[in-house]
Amino acid sequence: MRARFEATRHHVLATIRHDGAPRVSGTEVEFTEEDLTFGSIADAVKVRDLQRDGRCALHANPGDGSMGGGDGKVSGIAVEIPVRDGNSFRLDIREGVPVVVVRKTTTMA
């Protein structure tokens, strides 16, 4: 799973809006020792979502689209980390789903 998230820097973050609807945003992800962390510019709407309700999910960028390394999704609770500029969060992972992509080739006769 970690390899999938380290293959590219930008991924998709899903948060919960104040009305309960989902919001998806791009975010940069990195590992700090064993913690998966991500950040944002100060006071972005995704930050306000996470400060109100920390439940979120991250979907790994598929890279070149070949899906050769599979797919990766994690969900959990975002825990804010104090930083000087912007906002940063550590994901308390509750679920991780590595997905192996199998492609079938069909030939027409």
Short mmCIF file of N, CA and C in Angstrom, two decimals:
data_model
loop_
_atom_site.label_atom_id
_atom_site.label_comp_id
_atom_site.label_asym_id
_atom_site.label_seq_id
_atom_site.Cartn_x
_atom_site.Cartn_y
_atom_site.Cartn_z
N MET A 1 0.83 -1.18 0.00
CA MET A 1 0.00 0.00 0.00
C MET A 1 0.88 1.25 0.00
N ARG A 2 1.89 1.26 0.85
CA ARG A 2 2.76 2.44 0.94
C ARG A 2 3.41 2.73 -0.41
N ALA A 3 3.84 1.69 -1.10
CA ALA A 3 4.48 1.86 -2.41
C ALA A 3 3.54 2.55 -3.40
N ARG A 4 2.27 2.21 -3.34
CA ARG A 4 1.29 2.83 -4.23
C ARG A 4 1.20 4.33 -3.98
N PHE A 5 1.20 4.74 -2.71
CA PHE A 5 1.12 6.16 -2.39
C PHE A 5 2.44 6.89 -2.62
N GLU A 6 3.55 6.16 -2.56
CA GLU A 6 4.85 6.80 -2.79
C GLU A 6 5.20 6.88 -4.27
N ALA A 7 4.46 6.18 -5.13
CA ALA A 7 4.75 6.18 -6.56
C ALA A 7 4.55 7.56 -7.18
N THR A 8 3.60 8.33 -6.69
CA THR A 8 3.38 9.71 -7.12
C THR A 8 3.08 10.55 -5.88
N ARG A 9 3.17 11.83 -6.00
CA ARG A 9 2.99 12.70 -4.82
C ARG A 9 1.54 13.16 -4.65
N HIS A 10 0.82 13.36 -5.74
CA HIS A 10 -0.53 13.93 -5.66
C HIS A 10 -1.59 12.84 -5.72
N HIS A 11 -2.56 12.93 -4.79
CA HIS A 11 -3.61 11.92 -4.68
C HIS A 11 -4.96 12.61 -4.45
N VAL A 12 -6.01 11.82 -4.30
CA VAL A 12 -7.36 12.36 -4.13
C VAL A 12 -7.83 12.14 -2.69
N LEU A 13 -8.25 13.22 -2.06
CA LEU A 13 -8.75 13.21 -0.69
C LEU A 13 -10.26 13.42 -0.71
N ALA A 14 -11.00 12.58 0.00
CA ALA A 14 -12.45 12.75 0.14
C ALA A 14 -12.74 13.15 1.58
N THR A 15 -13.48 14.25 1.74
CA THR A 15 -13.89 14.73 3.05
C THR A 15 -15.41 14.86 3.08
N ILE A 16 -15.94 15.26 4.22
CA ILE A 16 -17.39 15.40 4.37
C ILE A 16 -17.72 16.87 4.55
N ARG A 17 -18.56 17.41 3.67
CA ARG A 17 -19.00 18.81 3.76
C ARG A 17 -19.91 19.00 4.97
N HIS A 18 -20.16 20.24 5.33
CA HIS A 18 -21.01 20.54 6.49
C HIS A 18 -22.42 19.99 6.34
N ASP A 19 -22.89 19.81 5.08
CA ASP A 19 -24.25 19.28 4.88
C ASP A 19 -24.26 17.75 4.72
N GLY A 20 -23.08 17.12 4.89
CA GLY A 20 -22.99 15.67 4.80
C GLY A 20 -22.63 15.15 3.42
N ALA A 21 -22.60 16.01 2.43
CA ALA A 21 -22.23 15.59 1.07
C ALA A 21 -20.72 15.38 0.99
N PRO A 22 -20.27 14.54 0.08
CA PRO A 22 -18.82 14.32 -0.07
C PRO A 22 -18.16 15.48 -0.82
N ARG A 23 -16.88 15.70 -0.52
CA ARG A 23 -16.06 16.66 -1.26
C ARG A 23 -14.77 15.94 -1.64
N VAL A 24 -14.33 16.05 -2.88
CA VAL A 24 -13.04 15.48 -3.28
C VAL A 24 -12.10 16.62 -3.64
N SER A 25 -10.85 16.46 -3.23
CA SER A 25 -9.83 17.48 -3.47
C SER A 25 -8.51 16.78 -3.73
N GLY A 26 -7.64 17.46 -4.43
CA GLY A 26 -6.29 16.95 -4.60
C GLY A 26 -5.49 17.27 -3.35
N THR A 27 -4.52 16.41 -3.04
CA THR A 27 -3.65 16.68 -1.90
C THR A 27 -2.32 15.96 -2.10
N GLU A 28 -1.29 16.51 -1.51
CA GLU A 28 0.02 15.86 -1.53
C GLU A 28 0.13 14.98 -0.29
N VAL A 29 0.66 13.79 -0.49
CA VAL A 29 0.77 12.80 0.58
C VAL A 29 2.23 12.43 0.76
N GLU A 30 2.64 12.24 1.98
CA GLU A 30 3.98 11.72 2.25
C GLU A 30 3.97 10.91 3.53
N PHE A 31 4.98 10.08 3.67
CA PHE A 31 5.11 9.28 4.88
C PHE A 31 6.19 9.91 5.75
N THR A 32 5.86 10.15 7.00
CA THR A 32 6.80 10.63 8.00
C THR A 32 6.98 9.47 8.96
N GLU A 33 8.10 8.78 8.81
CA GLU A 33 8.32 7.50 9.49
C GLU A 33 7.19 6.57 9.08
N GLU A 34 6.36 6.13 10.02
CA GLU A 34 5.27 5.21 9.66
C GLU A 34 3.94 5.93 9.43
N ASP A 35 3.89 7.23 9.68
CA ASP A 35 2.63 7.97 9.54
C ASP A 35 2.42 8.47 8.12
N LEU A 36 1.21 8.33 7.62
CA LEU A 36 0.82 8.91 6.35
C LEU A 36 0.32 10.31 6.67
N THR A 37 0.93 11.32 6.06
CA THR A 37 0.55 12.69 6.34
C THR A 37 0.18 13.41 5.05
N PHE A 38 -0.61 14.45 5.18
CA PHE A 38 -0.99 15.27 4.03
C PHE A 38 -1.26 16.68 4.53
N GLY A 39 -1.20 17.63 3.63
CA GLY A 39 -1.34 19.01 4.04
C GLY A 39 -2.24 19.80 3.12
N SER A 40 -2.31 21.10 3.42
CA SER A 40 -3.15 22.00 2.65
C SER A 40 -2.71 23.43 2.92
N ILE A 41 -3.10 24.31 2.03
CA ILE A 41 -2.91 25.73 2.32
C ILE A 41 -3.84 26.09 3.48
N ALA A 42 -3.48 27.12 4.20
CA ALA A 42 -4.25 27.52 5.39
C ALA A 42 -5.70 27.82 5.04
N ASP A 43 -6.60 27.30 5.87
CA ASP A 43 -8.03 27.61 5.80
C ASP A 43 -8.73 27.22 4.50
N ALA A 44 -8.19 26.23 3.80
CA ALA A 44 -8.88 25.72 2.61
C ALA A 44 -10.17 25.04 3.05
N VAL A 45 -11.13 24.89 2.14
CA VAL A 45 -12.40 24.27 2.52
C VAL A 45 -12.21 22.84 3.01
N LYS A 46 -11.26 22.09 2.42
CA LYS A 46 -11.02 20.72 2.91
C LYS A 46 -10.50 20.73 4.33
N VAL A 47 -9.74 21.76 4.70
CA VAL A 47 -9.25 21.90 6.08
C VAL A 47 -10.43 22.12 7.02
N ARG A 48 -11.33 22.99 6.65
CA ARG A 48 -12.51 23.24 7.49
C ARG A 48 -13.35 21.98 7.62
N ASP A 49 -13.48 21.21 6.52
CA ASP A 49 -14.19 19.93 6.58
C ASP A 49 -13.55 19.02 7.63
N LEU A 50 -12.23 18.88 7.57
CA LEU A 50 -11.52 17.96 8.47
C LEU A 50 -11.51 18.44 9.91
N GLN A 51 -11.49 19.74 10.12
CA GLN A 51 -11.54 20.26 11.49
C GLN A 51 -12.91 20.03 12.11
N ARG A 52 -13.95 20.03 11.29
CA ARG A 52 -15.31 19.79 11.76
C ARG A 52 -15.58 18.30 11.94
N ASP A 53 -15.12 17.48 10.99
CA ASP A 53 -15.36 16.04 10.99
C ASP A 53 -14.14 15.39 10.35
N GLY A 54 -13.31 14.74 11.12
CA GLY A 54 -12.04 14.21 10.64
C GLY A 54 -12.13 12.99 9.75
N ARG A 55 -13.32 12.42 9.57
CA ARG A 55 -13.44 11.24 8.71
C ARG A 55 -13.08 11.59 7.27
N CYS A 56 -12.22 10.75 6.67
CA CYS A 56 -11.81 11.03 5.30
C CYS A 56 -11.29 9.75 4.65
N ALA A 57 -11.05 9.83 3.36
CA ALA A 57 -10.46 8.73 2.61
C ALA A 57 -9.47 9.31 1.61
N LEU A 58 -8.43 8.53 1.32
CA LEU A 58 -7.44 8.89 0.31
C LEU A 58 -7.40 7.79 -0.73
N HIS A 59 -7.41 8.21 -2.00
CA HIS A 59 -7.32 7.28 -3.11
C HIS A 59 -6.03 7.59 -3.84
N ALA A 60 -5.18 6.58 -4.01
CA ALA A 60 -3.88 6.77 -4.65
C ALA A 60 -4.03 7.12 -6.12
N ASN A 61 -3.19 8.02 -6.57
CA ASN A 61 -3.10 8.38 -7.98
C ASN A 61 -2.64 7.15 -8.76
N PRO A 62 -3.33 6.78 -9.85
CA PRO A 62 -2.93 5.59 -10.59
C PRO A 62 -1.67 5.77 -11.43
N GLY A 63 -1.03 6.92 -11.35
CA GLY A 63 0.22 7.13 -12.08
C GLY A 63 -0.01 7.23 -13.58
N ASP A 64 0.68 6.40 -14.34
CA ASP A 64 0.59 6.48 -15.80
C ASP A 64 -0.69 5.86 -16.36
N GLY A 65 -1.55 5.37 -15.50
CA GLY A 65 -2.81 4.79 -15.95
C GLY A 65 -2.74 3.30 -16.23
N SER A 66 -1.56 2.72 -16.18
CA SER A 66 -1.42 1.29 -16.47
C SER A 66 -1.95 0.43 -15.34
N MET A 67 -2.01 1.00 -14.13
CA MET A 67 -2.45 0.30 -12.93
C MET A 67 -1.55 -0.91 -12.65
N GLY A 68 -0.31 -0.87 -13.17
CA GLY A 68 0.63 -1.96 -12.98
C GLY A 68 0.93 -2.23 -11.51
N GLY A 69 0.94 -1.21 -10.69
CA GLY A 69 1.20 -1.39 -9.26
C GLY A 69 -0.06 -1.61 -8.46
N GLY A 70 -1.19 -1.77 -9.13
CA GLY A 70 -2.46 -1.92 -8.43
C GLY A 70 -3.03 -0.58 -8.02
N ASP A 71 -3.95 -0.62 -7.11
CA ASP A 71 -4.67 0.57 -6.65
C ASP A 71 -4.59 0.59 -5.14
N GLY A 72 -4.73 1.74 -4.53
CA GLY A 72 -4.69 1.81 -3.08
C GLY A 72 -5.67 2.84 -2.54
N LYS A 73 -6.39 2.45 -1.51
CA LYS A 73 -7.35 3.34 -0.85
C LYS A 73 -7.20 3.14 0.65
N VAL A 74 -7.20 4.24 1.39
CA VAL A 74 -7.19 4.18 2.84
C VAL A 74 -8.24 5.15 3.38
N SER A 75 -8.77 4.82 4.53
CA SER A 75 -9.70 5.73 5.18
C SER A 75 -9.43 5.73 6.67
N GLY A 76 -9.86 6.79 7.31
CA GLY A 76 -9.65 6.91 8.75
C GLY A 76 -10.03 8.29 9.25
N ILE A 77 -9.36 8.69 10.32
CA ILE A 77 -9.63 9.97 10.96
C ILE A 77 -8.39 10.85 10.82
N ALA A 78 -8.56 12.05 10.28
CA ALA A 78 -7.47 13.00 10.15
C ALA A 78 -7.24 13.69 11.49
N VAL A 79 -5.98 13.66 11.95
CA VAL A 79 -5.59 14.29 13.20
C VAL A 79 -4.69 15.46 12.84
N GLU A 80 -5.09 16.67 13.20
CA GLU A 80 -4.32 17.85 12.82
C GLU A 80 -2.98 17.89 13.56
N ILE A 81 -1.95 18.26 12.81
CA ILE A 81 -0.60 18.41 13.34
C ILE A 81 -0.26 19.89 13.31
N PRO A 82 0.17 20.46 14.42
CA PRO A 82 0.52 21.89 14.41
C PRO A 82 1.72 22.15 13.49
N VAL A 83 1.56 23.09 12.57
CA VAL A 83 2.63 23.52 11.67
C VAL A 83 2.64 25.04 11.61
N ARG A 84 3.73 25.56 11.13
CA ARG A 84 3.90 27.02 11.07
C ARG A 84 2.98 27.68 10.04
N ASP A 85 3.01 27.18 8.80
CA ASP A 85 2.19 27.74 7.72
C ASP A 85 1.29 26.66 7.15
N GLY A 86 0.08 27.00 6.84
CA GLY A 86 -0.85 26.03 6.27
C GLY A 86 -1.40 25.10 7.33
N ASN A 87 -1.87 23.96 6.89
CA ASN A 87 -2.42 22.94 7.78
C ASN A 87 -1.85 21.59 7.39
N SER A 88 -1.62 20.75 8.38
CA SER A 88 -1.10 19.42 8.14
C SER A 88 -1.87 18.42 8.99
N PHE A 89 -2.03 17.21 8.45
CA PHE A 89 -2.79 16.17 9.14
C PHE A 89 -2.05 14.85 9.07
N ARG A 90 -2.23 14.03 10.09
CA ARG A 90 -1.78 12.65 10.11
C ARG A 90 -3.03 11.81 10.02
N LEU A 91 -3.00 10.77 9.19
CA LEU A 91 -4.18 9.92 9.05
C LEU A 91 -4.10 8.75 10.02
N ASP A 92 -5.06 8.69 10.92
CA ASP A 92 -5.23 7.53 11.80
C ASP A 92 -6.00 6.51 10.97
N ILE A 93 -5.28 5.60 10.33
CA ILE A 93 -5.88 4.68 9.35
C ILE A 93 -6.75 3.65 10.04
N ARG A 94 -7.99 3.55 9.59
CA ARG A 94 -8.94 2.58 10.11
C ARG A 94 -9.16 1.45 9.10
N GLU A 95 -8.91 1.74 7.81
CA GLU A 95 -9.11 0.73 6.78
C GLU A 95 -8.17 1.02 5.62
N GLY A 96 -7.55 -0.03 5.11
CA GLY A 96 -6.70 0.08 3.92
C GLY A 96 -7.11 -1.00 2.95
N VAL A 97 -7.25 -0.62 1.70
CA VAL A 97 -7.70 -1.57 0.70
C VAL A 97 -6.73 -1.57 -0.48
N PRO A 98 -5.80 -2.55 -0.50
CA PRO A 98 -4.99 -2.68 -1.72
C PRO A 98 -5.81 -3.43 -2.76
N VAL A 99 -5.79 -2.97 -3.97
CA VAL A 99 -6.58 -3.59 -5.03
C VAL A 99 -5.63 -4.02 -6.14
N VAL A 100 -5.68 -5.28 -6.48
CA VAL A 100 -4.90 -5.79 -7.59
C VAL A 100 -5.77 -5.72 -8.83
N VAL A 101 -5.25 -5.09 -9.86
CA VAL A 101 -6.02 -4.92 -11.08
C VAL A 101 -5.65 -6.05 -12.05
N VAL A 102 -6.66 -6.78 -12.49
CA VAL A 102 -6.46 -7.87 -13.45
C VAL A 102 -7.19 -7.47 -14.71
N ARG A 103 -6.46 -7.45 -15.79
CA ARG A 103 -7.08 -7.08 -17.06
C ARG A 103 -7.29 -8.34 -17.91
N LYS A 104 -8.49 -8.47 -18.43
CA LYS A 104 -8.80 -9.58 -19.33
C LYS A 104 -8.77 -9.04 -20.74
N THR A 105 -8.21 -9.82 -21.62
CA THR A 105 -8.21 -9.43 -23.03
C THR A 105 -9.25 -10.27 -23.75
N THR A 106 -10.06 -9.60 -24.48
CA THR A 106 -11.09 -10.30 -25.25
C THR A 106 -10.78 -10.14 -26.73
N THR A 107 -10.82 -11.21 -27.45
CA THR A 107 -10.60 -11.13 -28.90
C THR A 107 -11.90 -11.44 -29.61
N MET A 108 -12.13 -10.71 -30.63
CA MET A 108 -13.34 -10.93 -31.42
C MET A 108 -12.98 -11.82 -32.61
N ALA A 109 -13.82 -12.80 -32.86
CA ALA A 109 -13.56 -13.70 -34.00
C ALA A 109 -14.24 -13.18 -35.23
#
